[in-house]
XYZ file of C-alpha atoms in Angstrom:
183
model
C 78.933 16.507 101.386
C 81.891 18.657 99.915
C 82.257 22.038 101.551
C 83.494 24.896 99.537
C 84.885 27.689 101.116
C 85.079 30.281 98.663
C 87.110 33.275 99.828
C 87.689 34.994 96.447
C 86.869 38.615 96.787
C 86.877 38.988 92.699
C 84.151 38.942 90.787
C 86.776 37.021 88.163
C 88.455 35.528 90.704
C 91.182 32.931 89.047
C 91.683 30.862 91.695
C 87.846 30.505 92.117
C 87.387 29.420 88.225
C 90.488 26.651 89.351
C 88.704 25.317 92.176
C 85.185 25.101 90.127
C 87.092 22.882 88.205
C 88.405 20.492 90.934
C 84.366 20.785 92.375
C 83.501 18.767 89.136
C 85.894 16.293 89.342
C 85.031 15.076 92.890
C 81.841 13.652 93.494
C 78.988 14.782 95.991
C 76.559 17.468 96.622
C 78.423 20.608 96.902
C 78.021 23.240 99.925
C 79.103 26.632 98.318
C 80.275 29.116 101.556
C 81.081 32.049 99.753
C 82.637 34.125 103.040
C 82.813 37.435 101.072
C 79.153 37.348 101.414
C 79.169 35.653 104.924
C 78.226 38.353 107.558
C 81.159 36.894 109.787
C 80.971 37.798 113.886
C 84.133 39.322 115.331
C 86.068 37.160 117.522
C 86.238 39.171 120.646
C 85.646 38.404 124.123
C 81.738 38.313 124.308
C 81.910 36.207 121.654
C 84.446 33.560 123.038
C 82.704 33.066 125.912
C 79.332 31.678 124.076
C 81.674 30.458 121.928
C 83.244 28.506 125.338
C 79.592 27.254 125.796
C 79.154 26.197 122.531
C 76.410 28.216 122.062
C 74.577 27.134 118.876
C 75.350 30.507 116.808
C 78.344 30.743 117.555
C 79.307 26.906 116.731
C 77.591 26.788 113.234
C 80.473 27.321 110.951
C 82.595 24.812 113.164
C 80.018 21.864 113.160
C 79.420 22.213 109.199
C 83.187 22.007 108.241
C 83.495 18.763 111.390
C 80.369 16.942 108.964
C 82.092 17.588 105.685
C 83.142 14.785 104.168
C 85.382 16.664 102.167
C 86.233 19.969 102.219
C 87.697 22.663 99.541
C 89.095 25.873 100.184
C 89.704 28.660 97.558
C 91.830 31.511 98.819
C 94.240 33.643 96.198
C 97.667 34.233 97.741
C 98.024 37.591 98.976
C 100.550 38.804 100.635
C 102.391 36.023 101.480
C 99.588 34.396 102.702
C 95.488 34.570 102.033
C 92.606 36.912 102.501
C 91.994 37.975 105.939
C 88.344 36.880 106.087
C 90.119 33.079 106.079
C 91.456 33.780 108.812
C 88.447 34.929 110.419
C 86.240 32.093 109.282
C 89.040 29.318 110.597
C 88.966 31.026 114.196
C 84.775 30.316 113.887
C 86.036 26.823 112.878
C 88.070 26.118 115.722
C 86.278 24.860 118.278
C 87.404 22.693 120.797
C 84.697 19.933 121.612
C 83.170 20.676 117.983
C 86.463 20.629 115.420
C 89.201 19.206 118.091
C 89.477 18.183 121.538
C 92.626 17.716 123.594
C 93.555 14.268 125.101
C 95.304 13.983 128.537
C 98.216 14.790 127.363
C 97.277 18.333 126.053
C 97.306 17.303 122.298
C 94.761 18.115 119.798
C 92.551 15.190 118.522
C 90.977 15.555 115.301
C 87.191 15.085 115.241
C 86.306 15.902 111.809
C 85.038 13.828 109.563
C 86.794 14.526 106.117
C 89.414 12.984 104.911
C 90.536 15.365 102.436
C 91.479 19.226 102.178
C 92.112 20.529 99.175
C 93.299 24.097 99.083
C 93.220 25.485 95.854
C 95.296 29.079 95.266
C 96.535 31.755 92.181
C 99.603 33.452 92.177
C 100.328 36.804 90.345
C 104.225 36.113 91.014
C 106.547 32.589 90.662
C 107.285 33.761 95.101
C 104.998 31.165 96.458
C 106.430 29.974 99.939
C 104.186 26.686 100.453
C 104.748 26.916 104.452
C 102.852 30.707 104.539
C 99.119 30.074 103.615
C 98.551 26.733 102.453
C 101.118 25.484 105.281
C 99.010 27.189 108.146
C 95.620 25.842 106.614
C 98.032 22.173 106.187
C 98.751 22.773 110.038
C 95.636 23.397 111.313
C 93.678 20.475 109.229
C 96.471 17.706 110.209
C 97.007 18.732 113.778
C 93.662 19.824 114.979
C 90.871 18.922 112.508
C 92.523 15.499 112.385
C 92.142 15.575 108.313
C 95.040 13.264 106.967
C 95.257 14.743 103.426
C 95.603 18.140 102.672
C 96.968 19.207 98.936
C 97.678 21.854 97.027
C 96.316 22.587 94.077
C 97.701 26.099 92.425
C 98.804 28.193 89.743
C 101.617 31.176 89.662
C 102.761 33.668 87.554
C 99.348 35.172 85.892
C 100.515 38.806 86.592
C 103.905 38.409 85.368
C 104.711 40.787 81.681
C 103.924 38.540 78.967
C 101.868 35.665 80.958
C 99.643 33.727 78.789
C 97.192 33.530 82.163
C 94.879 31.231 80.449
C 97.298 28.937 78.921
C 98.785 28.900 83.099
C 95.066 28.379 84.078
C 94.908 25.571 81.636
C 98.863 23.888 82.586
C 97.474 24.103 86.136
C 94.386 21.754 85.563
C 96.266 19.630 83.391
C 99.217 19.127 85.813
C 98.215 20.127 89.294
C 95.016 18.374 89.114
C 95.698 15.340 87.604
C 96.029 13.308 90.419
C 92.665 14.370 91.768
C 90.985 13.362 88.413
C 92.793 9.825 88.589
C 91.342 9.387 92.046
C-alpha cells in the first residue's frame, strides 16, 4: 500500500498535481490522506497520555504510516519549511512502540515497514534550503521510522516575474522524476 499524505491547502495546489504524477508511476493501491480535511486532535497533555497507552484513537495515524509500504508526502514549501498541519500529523505519527522504539542504548529503532519516502514540494522562489522541511521529514524517516530512502522530488521558481510555471512543472517531471520512473 502507498500512503499519500496530501497536505496541500490549494484547491490548485502545484505541488499536489507533481506528486499525482509520481502516484502513477509507482505501483500499488493508493491511500489518499488528504490532512486539510483530516479533523486532526491537538497534541496536548490529555492526549499524550492515551497516546502513552497507545490507546487505539489516538495510535491510528501512527500504525497506518508503520504498514505503508511506501509512503508519499506532498507539502508546498512555506516559509522555509511546510504547512503546519505536517507538523501536526507527524507528532500523531510518532509513536514510540507503534513508529519507533528505543534500544538499550536510548536510540531510536525504526519499525516501519516502507522502504521509501518520497517527499514531493513547489517553490514560488529559487531559496530552497534542503535541510529546513524536507531535511526534518529526511530526519525523522531515517532516524526514527527506520525508512532507508527518503528523496526529494521538487520544483522552484513558479512565482518568480516571467516563470513559465508549467513549462517548470513539466522540467520537474522530466528531470526530478526520472529516476523514480526508471525504477
Amino acid at each position: 500500500m502507498i500512503l499519500f499524505v496530501d497536505a496541500c491547502v490549494r484547491k490548485e495546489s502545484r505541488t499536489k498535481k507533481l506528486a499525482e504524477y509520481l502516484l502513477t508511476k509507482l505501483e500499488g493501491e493508493v491511500t489518499h490522506l488528504a490532512l486539510p480535511e483530516e479533523k486532526l486532535p491537538t497534541v496536548d497533555e490529555a492526549f499524550l497520555a492515551k497516546r502513552d497507552g497507545l490507546a487505539e484513537e489516538t495510535v491510528a495515524y501512527a500504525r497506518q504510516f508503520a504498514e505503508a509500504d511506501t509512503i508519499v508526502i506532498a507539502a508546498p514549501f512555506w516559509d522555509l519549511s511546510f504547512p503546519a498541519i505536517l507538523k501536526q500529523y507527524l507528532e500523531l505519527v510518532n509513536v514510540v512502540g507503534v513508529t519507533f522504539r528505543y534500544n538499550e542504548q536510548g536510540i531510536p529503532e525504526g519499525m516501519c515497514k516502507a522502504k521509501k519516502l518520497y517527499y514531493v514540494t513547489t517553490a514560488g522562489g529559487d531559496f530552497f534550503p534542503e535541510e529546513f522541511g524536507f531535511g526534518y521529514v529526511k530526519a525523522l524517516a531515517q532516524n526514527f521510522y527506520g525508512i532507508p530512502e527518503v528523496k526529494l522530488l521538487k520544483a522552484t521558481g513558479l512565482d518568480m516575474v516571467g516563470a513559465d510555471v508549467e513549462g517548470i512543472l513539466q522540467e520537474a517531471k522530466i528531470r526530478e522524476f526520472c529516476s523514480v520512473i526508471a525504477e
